[in-house]
mmCIF file of C-alpha atoms in Angstrom:
data_model
loop_
_atom_site.group_PDB
_atom_site.id
_atom_site.type_symbol
_atom_site.label_atom_id
_atom_site.label_comp_id
_atom_site.label_asym_id
_atom_site.label_seq_id
_atom_site.Cartn_x
_atom_site.Cartn_y
_atom_site.Cartn_z
ATOM 1 C CA MET A 1 -10.787 -38.789 -2.851
ATOM 2 C CA THR A 2 -10.415 -37.009 -6.168
ATOM 3 C CA ASP A 3 -11.040 -38.340 -9.658
ATOM 4 C CA ALA A 4 -7.729 -38.512 -11.544
ATOM 5 C CA ALA A 5 -9.566 -37.440 -14.700
ATOM 6 C CA ARG A 6 -10.902 -34.260 -13.071
ATOM 7 C CA PRO A 7 -8.362 -31.503 -12.348
ATOM 8 C CA LEU A 8 -8.227 -30.408 -8.698
ATOM 9 C CA VAL A 9 -8.775 -26.708 -8.008
ATOM 10 C CA LEU A 10 -8.169 -25.217 -4.565
ATOM 11 C CA ILE A 11 -10.342 -22.500 -3.023
ATOM 12 C CA SER A 12 -8.090 -20.412 -0.788
ATOM 13 C CA HIS A 13 -10.561 -18.821 1.633
ATOM 14 C CA GLN A 14 -14.027 -19.389 3.067
ATOM 15 C CA MET A 15 -15.321 -16.178 1.486
ATOM 16 C CA LEU A 16 -14.960 -17.947 -1.876
ATOM 17 C CA SER A 17 -17.020 -20.995 -0.885
ATOM 18 C CA PRO A 18 -19.896 -20.000 -3.217
ATOM 19 C CA VAL A 19 -17.522 -20.531 -6.166
ATOM 20 C CA GLN A 20 -17.270 -24.252 -5.421
ATOM 21 C CA GLN A 21 -20.563 -25.156 -7.086
ATOM 22 C CA ALA A 22 -19.575 -23.404 -10.322
ATOM 23 C CA LEU A 23 -16.177 -25.121 -10.352
ATOM 24 C CA GLU A 24 -17.733 -28.542 -9.839
ATOM 25 C CA ALA A 25 -20.289 -27.866 -12.546
ATOM 26 C CA ALA A 26 -17.415 -27.009 -14.880
ATOM 27 C CA GLY A 27 -15.868 -30.426 -14.332
ATOM 28 C CA TYR A 28 -13.307 -29.852 -11.576
ATOM 29 C CA ASP A 29 -12.782 -31.463 -8.220
ATOM 30 C CA VAL A 30 -12.551 -28.816 -5.497
ATOM 31 C CA ALA A 31 -10.446 -28.694 -2.348
ATOM 32 C CA ARG A 32 -10.751 -26.112 0.411
ATOM 33 C CA ARG A 33 -7.547 -24.755 1.866
ATOM 34 C CA TRP A 34 -8.966 -24.733 5.395
ATOM 35 C CA GLU A 35 -10.001 -28.378 5.049
ATOM 36 C CA LEU A 36 -7.106 -29.714 2.964
ATOM 37 C CA VAL A 37 -6.648 -33.447 3.541
ATOM 38 C CA PRO A 38 -3.509 -35.574 3.054
ATOM 39 C CA GLY A 39 -2.870 -36.342 -0.571
ATOM 40 C CA GLN A 40 -4.811 -33.404 -2.004
ATOM 41 C CA ALA A 41 -1.888 -30.954 -2.009
ATOM 42 C CA ASP A 42 -0.004 -33.103 -4.523
ATOM 43 C CA GLN A 43 -2.890 -32.848 -7.013
ATOM 44 C CA VAL A 44 -3.763 -29.128 -6.919
ATOM 45 C CA ARG A 45 -3.461 -27.589 -10.413
ATOM 46 C CA ALA A 46 -4.919 -24.119 -9.765
ATOM 47 C CA ILE A 47 -5.982 -21.867 -6.902
ATOM 48 C CA VAL A 48 -8.999 -19.548 -6.979
ATOM 49 C CA HIS A 49 -7.865 -16.827 -4.620
ATOM 50 C CA ALA A 50 -8.883 -13.620 -2.827
ATOM 51 C CA GLY A 51 -5.843 -11.527 -3.633
ATOM 52 C CA GLU A 52 -5.425 -9.771 -0.295
ATOM 53 C CA ILE A 53 -5.039 -13.071 1.608
ATOM 54 C CA PRO A 54 -1.342 -14.016 1.985
ATOM 55 C CA LEU A 55 -0.145 -17.172 0.232
ATOM 56 C CA SER A 56 3.186 -18.082 1.804
ATOM 57 C CA HIS A 57 6.095 -19.512 -0.157
ATOM 58 C CA GLU A 58 6.031 -22.528 2.137
ATOM 59 C CA PHE A 59 2.393 -23.236 1.380
ATOM 60 C CA LEU A 60 2.835 -22.819 -2.374
ATOM 61 C CA GLU A 61 5.871 -25.108 -2.322
ATOM 62 C CA SER A 62 3.625 -27.821 -0.847
ATOM 63 C CA LEU A 63 1.612 -27.819 -4.116
ATOM 64 C CA PRO A 64 4.036 -29.353 -6.637
ATOM 65 C CA ARG A 65 1.591 -29.373 -9.581
ATOM 66 C CA LEU A 66 0.325 -25.806 -9.080
ATOM 67 C CA GLY A 67 0.400 -23.752 -12.268
ATOM 68 C CA LEU A 68 -2.139 -20.948 -11.782
ATOM 69 C CA ILE A 69 -3.336 -18.550 -9.084
ATOM 70 C CA ALA A 70 -6.547 -16.963 -10.381
ATOM 71 C CA ASN A 71 -7.369 -13.955 -8.214
ATOM 72 C CA VAL A 72 -11.040 -13.078 -8.118
ATOM 73 C CA SER A 73 -10.035 -9.640 -6.864
ATOM 74 C CA VAL A 74 -8.323 -6.794 -8.678
ATOM 75 C CA GLY A 75 -5.630 -6.653 -5.989
ATOM 76 C CA TYR A 76 -3.085 -9.418 -5.596
ATOM 77 C CA ASP A 77 -0.913 -8.096 -2.763
ATOM 78 C CA GLY A 78 -1.114 -11.439 -0.949
ATOM 79 C CA VAL A 79 0.762 -13.121 -3.798
ATOM 80 C CA ASP A 80 4.494 -12.804 -4.463
ATOM 81 C CA VAL A 81 4.172 -12.570 -8.236
ATOM 82 C CA PRO A 82 7.894 -12.574 -9.174
ATOM 83 C CA TRP A 83 8.459 -15.609 -6.927
ATOM 84 C CA CYS A 84 5.552 -17.416 -8.589
ATOM 85 C CA ARG A 85 6.646 -16.544 -12.107
ATOM 86 C CA ALA A 86 10.164 -17.807 -11.392
ATOM 87 C CA ARG A 87 8.594 -21.167 -10.565
ATOM 88 C CA GLY A 88 6.285 -21.318 -13.566
ATOM 89 C CA ILE A 89 3.124 -20.319 -11.692
ATOM 90 C CA GLU A 90 0.931 -17.872 -13.624
ATOM 91 C CA VAL A 91 -0.997 -15.193 -11.702
ATOM 92 C CA THR A 92 -4.143 -13.485 -12.975
ATOM 93 C CA HIS A 93 -6.483 -10.864 -11.522
ATOM 94 C CA ALA A 94 -9.725 -9.042 -12.262
ATOM 95 C CA LYS A 95 -8.140 -6.007 -13.849
ATOM 96 C CA GLY A 96 -10.542 -3.075 -14.109
ATOM 97 C CA LEU A 97 -13.700 -5.120 -13.601
ATOM 98 C CA ASN A 98 -14.931 -3.254 -10.529
ATOM 99 C CA ALA A 99 -13.219 0.123 -10.989
ATOM 100 C CA ASP A 100 -16.493 2.039 -11.374
ATOM 101 C CA ASP A 101 -18.017 0.416 -8.305
ATOM 102 C CA VAL A 102 -14.981 1.171 -6.137
ATOM 103 C CA ALA A 103 -14.871 4.741 -7.422
ATOM 104 C CA ASP A 104 -18.584 5.209 -6.666
ATOM 105 C CA HIS A 105 -17.988 3.977 -3.117
ATOM 106 C CA ALA A 106 -14.987 6.280 -2.704
ATOM 107 C CA ILE A 107 -17.047 9.294 -3.686
ATOM 108 C CA GLY A 108 -19.845 8.111 -1.406
ATOM 109 C CA LEU A 109 -17.421 7.938 1.506
ATOM 110 C CA LEU A 110 -16.029 11.334 0.563
ATOM 111 C CA ILE A 111 -19.444 13.002 0.591
ATOM 112 C CA ALA A 112 -20.651 11.159 3.690
ATOM 113 C CA GLY A 113 -17.598 12.209 5.672
ATOM 114 C CA TRP A 114 -17.074 15.695 4.290
ATOM 115 C CA ARG A 115 -20.706 16.727 4.698
ATOM 116 C CA ASN A 116 -21.307 14.978 8.052
ATOM 117 C CA ILE A 117 -24.060 12.808 6.587
ATOM 118 C CA VAL A 118 -23.526 9.899 8.971
ATOM 119 C CA ALA A 119 -23.329 12.247 11.966
ATOM 120 C CA GLY A 120 -26.473 14.010 10.754
ATOM 121 C CA ASP A 121 -28.321 10.709 10.540
ATOM 122 C CA ALA A 122 -27.380 10.015 14.172
ATOM 123 C CA VAL A 123 -28.665 13.458 15.228
ATOM 124 C CA VAL A 124 -32.045 12.851 13.632
ATOM 125 C CA ARG A 125 -32.374 9.311 15.009
ATOM 126 C CA GLY A 126 -31.182 10.376 18.461
ATOM 127 C CA GLY A 127 -33.690 13.187 18.856
ATOM 128 C CA GLY A 128 -31.044 15.890 18.686
ATOM 129 C CA TRP A 129 -32.539 17.881 15.826
ATOM 130 C CA ARG A 130 -33.154 21.404 17.091
ATOM 131 C CA ASP A 131 -33.340 24.854 15.548
ATOM 132 C CA ASP A 132 -29.731 25.576 16.459
ATOM 133 C CA PRO A 133 -26.950 24.753 13.945
ATOM 134 C CA ARG A 134 -27.306 21.155 12.812
ATOM 135 C CA VAL A 135 -24.152 19.128 13.465
ATOM 136 C CA GLY A 136 -21.994 22.042 12.288
ATOM 137 C CA ASN A 137 -21.775 23.813 8.960
ATOM 138 C CA ARG A 138 -19.399 22.247 6.447
ATOM 139 C CA PRO A 139 -17.829 23.651 3.288
ATOM 140 C CA GLY A 140 -19.077 22.449 -0.070
ATOM 141 C CA LEU A 141 -17.073 20.416 -2.569
ATOM 142 C CA ARG A 142 -17.000 22.675 -5.632
ATOM 143 C CA GLY A 143 -13.564 24.198 -5.977
ATOM 144 C CA ARG A 144 -11.966 21.907 -3.375
ATOM 145 C CA LYS A 145 -8.761 20.110 -4.325
ATOM 146 C CA LEU A 146 -9.027 16.336 -4.650
ATOM 147 C CA GLY A 147 -5.748 14.449 -4.563
ATOM 148 C CA VAL A 148 -5.711 10.899 -5.929
ATOM 149 C CA MET A 149 -2.951 8.491 -4.925
ATOM 150 C CA GLY A 150 -2.634 6.097 -7.849
ATOM 151 C CA LEU A 151 -4.046 6.803 -11.305
ATOM 152 C CA GLY A 152 -4.929 3.298 -12.446
ATOM 153 C CA ALA A 153 -8.438 2.290 -13.478
ATOM 154 C CA ILE A 154 -9.905 3.065 -10.045
ATOM 155 C CA GLY A 155 -7.953 6.275 -9.520
ATOM 156 C CA GLU A 156 -8.927 7.583 -12.928
ATOM 157 C CA ALA A 157 -12.588 6.753 -12.305
ATOM 158 C CA VAL A 158 -12.377 8.606 -8.967
ATOM 159 C CA ALA A 159 -10.818 11.626 -10.683
ATOM 160 C CA VAL A 160 -13.543 11.750 -13.346
ATOM 161 C CA ARG A 161 -16.229 11.685 -10.647
ATOM 162 C CA GLY A 162 -14.460 14.332 -8.586
ATOM 163 C CA ALA A 163 -14.180 16.590 -11.618
ATOM 164 C CA ALA A 164 -17.923 16.164 -12.240
ATOM 165 C CA LEU A 165 -18.479 17.540 -8.723
ATOM 166 C CA GLY A 166 -16.515 20.638 -9.636
ATOM 167 C CA MET A 167 -13.387 19.656 -7.743
ATOM 168 C CA GLU A 168 -9.849 20.448 -8.857
ATOM 169 C CA ILE A 169 -7.988 17.182 -9.524
ATOM 170 C CA LEU A 170 -4.332 16.406 -8.952
ATOM 171 C CA TRP A 171 -2.622 13.069 -8.475
ATOM 172 C CA TRP A 172 0.576 11.268 -7.625
ATOM 173 C CA GLY A 173 1.975 7.858 -8.513
ATOM 174 C CA PRO A 174 5.501 6.478 -8.897
ATOM 175 C CA ARG A 175 5.336 6.549 -12.696
ATOM 176 C CA GLU A 176 4.616 9.412 -15.067
ATOM 177 C CA LYS A 177 1.427 9.217 -17.145
ATOM 178 C CA PRO A 178 1.891 11.724 -19.979
ATOM 179 C CA GLN A 179 -1.651 11.215 -21.257
ATOM 180 C CA ALA A 180 -3.282 12.038 -17.906
ATOM 181 C CA PRO A 181 -5.360 15.234 -18.119
ATOM 182 C CA TRP A 182 -4.587 16.217 -14.529
ATOM 183 C CA PRO A 183 -1.304 17.479 -13.036
ATOM 184 C CA ARG A 184 0.997 15.079 -11.175
ATOM 185 C CA ALA A 185 2.386 16.234 -7.840
ATOM 186 C CA ALA A 186 6.106 16.014 -7.164
ATOM 187 C CA SER A 187 5.621 13.534 -4.309
ATOM 188 C CA LEU A 188 2.958 11.954 -2.134
ATOM 189 C CA THR A 189 3.642 14.499 0.607
ATOM 190 C CA ALA A 190 3.347 17.333 -1.905
ATOM 191 C CA LEU A 191 0.036 15.860 -3.091
ATOM 192 C CA ALA A 192 -1.291 15.784 0.480
ATOM 193 C CA GLN A 193 -0.072 19.345 1.099
ATOM 194 C CA ALA A 194 -1.958 20.586 -1.970
ATOM 195 C CA SER A 195 -5.178 18.622 -1.311
ATOM 196 C CA ASP A 196 -8.293 19.199 0.740
ATOM 197 C CA ILE A 197 -9.207 15.529 0.356
ATOM 198 C CA LEU A 198 -6.793 12.682 -0.423
ATOM 199 C CA ILE A 199 -8.165 9.429 -1.842
ATOM 200 C CA VAL A 200 -5.941 6.343 -1.726
ATOM 201 C CA ALA A 201 -6.717 4.302 -4.851
ATOM 202 C CA CYS A 202 -3.416 2.636 -5.744
ATOM 203 C CA ARG A 203 -2.327 -0.989 -5.905
ATOM 204 C CA ALA A 204 -0.715 -2.196 -2.678
ATOM 205 C CA ASP A 205 2.782 -3.671 -2.638
ATOM 206 C CA GLU A 206 5.901 -3.559 -0.496
ATOM 207 C CA THR A 207 6.971 -0.219 -1.961
ATOM 208 C CA ASN A 208 3.972 1.642 -0.510
ATOM 209 C CA ARG A 209 3.449 -0.147 2.801
ATOM 210 C CA LYS A 210 2.464 2.548 5.337
ATOM 211 C CA ALA A 211 3.313 5.202 2.745
ATOM 212 C CA VAL A 212 0.519 7.390 4.133
ATOM 213 C CA ASP A 213 2.397 8.071 7.351
ATOM 214 C CA ARG A 214 2.478 10.877 9.914
ATOM 215 C CA GLU A 215 4.304 13.208 7.523
ATOM 216 C CA VAL A 216 1.659 12.757 4.826
ATOM 217 C CA LEU A 217 -1.218 13.052 7.309
ATOM 218 C CA ASP A 218 0.222 16.236 8.801
ATOM 219 C CA ALA A 219 0.634 17.632 5.283
ATOM 220 C CA LEU A 220 -3.060 16.937 4.650
ATOM 221 C CA GLY A 221 -3.765 18.809 7.852
ATOM 222 C CA ALA A 222 -6.401 19.645 10.416
ATOM 223 C CA HIS A 223 -8.944 20.645 7.765
ATOM 224 C CA GLY A 224 -8.128 17.769 5.422
ATOM 225 C CA MET A 225 -9.739 14.397 4.854
ATOM 226 C CA LEU A 226 -8.342 10.969 3.982
ATOM 227 C CA VAL A 227 -10.362 8.353 2.055
ATOM 228 C CA ASN A 228 -8.941 4.837 1.584
ATOM 229 C CA VAL A 229 -10.518 2.325 -0.825
ATOM 230 C CA ALA A 230 -7.259 0.555 -1.745
ATOM 231 C CA ARG A 231 -5.669 -1.553 1.015
ATOM 232 C CA GLY A 232 -5.217 -0.969 4.720
ATOM 233 C CA SER A 233 -1.497 -1.686 4.425
ATOM 234 C CA ILE A 234 -0.911 1.589 2.556
ATOM 235 C CA VAL A 235 -1.908 3.728 5.551
ATOM 236 C CA ASP A 236 -0.093 3.789 8.885
ATOM 237 C CA GLU A 237 -3.258 3.113 10.858
ATOM 238 C CA ASP A 238 -1.762 3.944 14.265
ATOM 239 C CA ALA A 239 -0.559 7.289 12.901
ATOM 240 C CA LEU A 240 -3.983 7.908 11.347
ATOM 241 C CA ILE A 241 -5.847 7.259 14.593
ATOM 242 C CA ALA A 242 -3.447 9.474 16.534
ATOM 243 C CA ALA A 243 -3.825 12.293 13.994
ATOM 244 C CA LEU A 244 -7.623 12.141 14.203
ATOM 245 C CA LYS A 245 -7.668 12.059 18.002
ATOM 246 C CA GLU A 246 -5.178 14.937 18.260
ATOM 247 C CA GLY A 247 -6.946 17.045 15.631
ATOM 248 C CA ARG A 248 -3.967 17.078 13.259
ATOM 249 C CA LEU A 249 -6.193 15.468 10.611
ATOM 250 C CA GLY A 250 -9.744 16.646 10.090
ATOM 251 C CA ARG A 251 -11.536 13.439 9.139
ATOM 252 C CA ALA A 252 -11.239 10.060 7.476
ATOM 253 C CA ALA A 253 -13.425 7.577 5.614
ATOM 254 C CA LEU A 254 -12.162 4.018 5.272
ATOM 255 C CA ASP A 255 -13.309 0.881 3.493
ATOM 256 C CA VAL A 256 -10.090 -1.067 4.166
ATOM 257 C CA PHE A 257 -8.089 -1.661 7.319
ATOM 258 C CA GLU A 258 -4.776 -2.920 8.636
ATOM 259 C CA THR A 259 -6.526 -5.998 10.081
ATOM 260 C CA GLU A 260 -9.829 -7.247 8.673
ATOM 261 C CA PRO A 261 -12.290 -7.470 10.265
ATOM 262 C CA THR A 262 -10.985 -4.460 12.161
ATOM 263 C CA PRO A 263 -11.451 -4.621 15.974
ATOM 264 C CA VAL A 264 -14.525 -2.669 17.077
ATOM 265 C CA ALA A 265 -12.773 -1.173 20.106
ATOM 266 C CA ARG A 266 -10.038 0.305 17.910
ATOM 267 C CA TRP A 267 -12.447 2.895 16.516
ATOM 268 C CA ALA A 268 -14.718 3.468 19.517
ATOM 269 C CA ASP A 269 -13.337 6.899 20.442
ATOM 270 C CA VAL A 270 -11.910 8.009 17.093
ATOM 271 C CA PRO A 271 -13.719 11.166 15.942
ATOM 272 C CA ASN A 272 -14.859 12.252 12.488
ATOM 273 C CA THR A 273 -14.737 8.868 10.779
ATOM 274 C CA VAL A 274 -16.951 6.928 8.390
ATOM 275 C CA LEU A 275 -16.175 3.206 8.168
ATOM 276 C CA THR A 276 -17.413 0.477 5.821
ATOM 277 C CA PRO A 277 -16.497 -3.257 5.819
ATOM 278 C CA HIS A 278 -14.297 -3.612 2.700
ATOM 279 C CA SER A 279 -17.361 -3.523 0.501
ATOM 280 C CA ALA A 280 -16.444 -0.966 -2.177
ATOM 281 C CA GLY A 281 -15.889 -3.446 -4.983
ATOM 282 C CA GLY A 282 -18.602 -5.931 -4.121
ATOM 283 C CA THR A 283 -21.756 -5.293 -6.114
ATOM 284 C CA VAL A 284 -24.212 -7.614 -7.831
ATOM 285 C CA ASP A 285 -22.807 -6.270 -11.091
ATOM 286 C CA SER A 286 -19.068 -6.614 -10.513
ATOM 287 C CA ILE A 287 -18.811 -9.835 -8.501
ATOM 288 C CA PRO A 288 -20.229 -12.120 -11.244
ATOM 289 C CA ARG A 289 -17.807 -10.547 -13.748
ATOM 290 C CA MET A 290 -14.837 -11.062 -11.434
ATOM 291 C CA VAL A 291 -15.736 -14.642 -10.556
ATOM 292 C CA GLY A 292 -16.516 -15.411 -14.179
ATOM 293 C CA GLN A 293 -13.129 -14.176 -15.322
ATOM 294 C CA ALA A 294 -11.314 -16.210 -12.660
ATOM 295 C CA LEU A 295 -13.197 -19.349 -13.725
ATOM 296 C CA GLU A 296 -12.434 -18.665 -17.381
ATOM 297 C CA ASN A 297 -8.756 -18.330 -16.521
ATOM 298 C CA VAL A 298 -8.882 -21.724 -14.790
ATOM 299 C CA ARG A 299 -10.514 -23.213 -17.897
ATOM 300 C CA LEU A 300 -7.936 -21.684 -20.222
ATOM 301 C CA PHE A 301 -5.038 -22.843 -18.072
ATOM 302 C CA ILE A 302 -6.316 -26.423 -17.791
ATOM 303 C CA ALA A 303 -6.876 -26.450 -21.565
ATOM 304 C CA GLY A 304 -3.295 -25.306 -22.153
ATOM 305 C CA GLU A 305 -4.385 -21.998 -23.661
ATOM 306 C CA PRO A 306 -3.150 -18.446 -22.835
ATOM 307 C CA VAL A 307 -4.936 -16.964 -19.836
ATOM 308 C CA MET A 308 -6.649 -13.569 -19.707
ATOM 309 C CA SER A 309 -5.761 -10.680 -17.398
ATOM 310 C CA ALA A 310 -2.345 -11.924 -16.344
ATOM 311 C CA VAL A 311 -0.679 -9.671 -13.773
#
């Protein structure tokens, strides 16, 4: 049972369970989506959400008092924002709060994959270190062309870091950015064609689903590398795996996947890859900021005040 005097806030996914204690301490009753009991749906005022998890129209329609979806994440691709707005449901997100952390991880993946660091670690641990060439010589990064797909907060932070490594920066996104200090390619395929390494750092939506397809991967080429720290939906994962196996793409480093957790067997025989478990934005520095902002947006909404960081 819930206390009628305490607003009911819904946690949308088990990964957000640690937020429950803070919500209760702030004076809210808390429901869990995976344990929702009869009668609770009618009382839900706000959802604290992980933005990549889909929230269906049908589910949202079952919450007649819902007025806010507060995404802890920067991304909100699991939420149909125009649909929500048309029904008076506000949507917020953690805009820019983990951009530096995600950019750091992207550059870490870039270096680890480009310089065979993970493969080199396996050689040392497996007793394969000999006096003959170690793992295979790789080119350096200075002077290489780094293409950035999406020049938002994360993409810009990636570009700044790439430039500090002596790389030549170019980018592509659907909208012009006249103040950007780096040239914009004519298209995503043109960006891939001109790049040695392509980093996907854009916001995911229906317009870019599987945008990094076979054509883009072939343009990047047998000596090129793909890094994805955005969303798995942006890359045609089947096409990516085929390109790596067939040698049409040189290498890839991924923090996000089509299905998460990604099946282990899917990557068992895929060469030249570095994989991490969607951890780019999760640091002890950024997570408290992101959670704190989501909780503040809940407080502001319940108090009838304007929220922060609306989408």
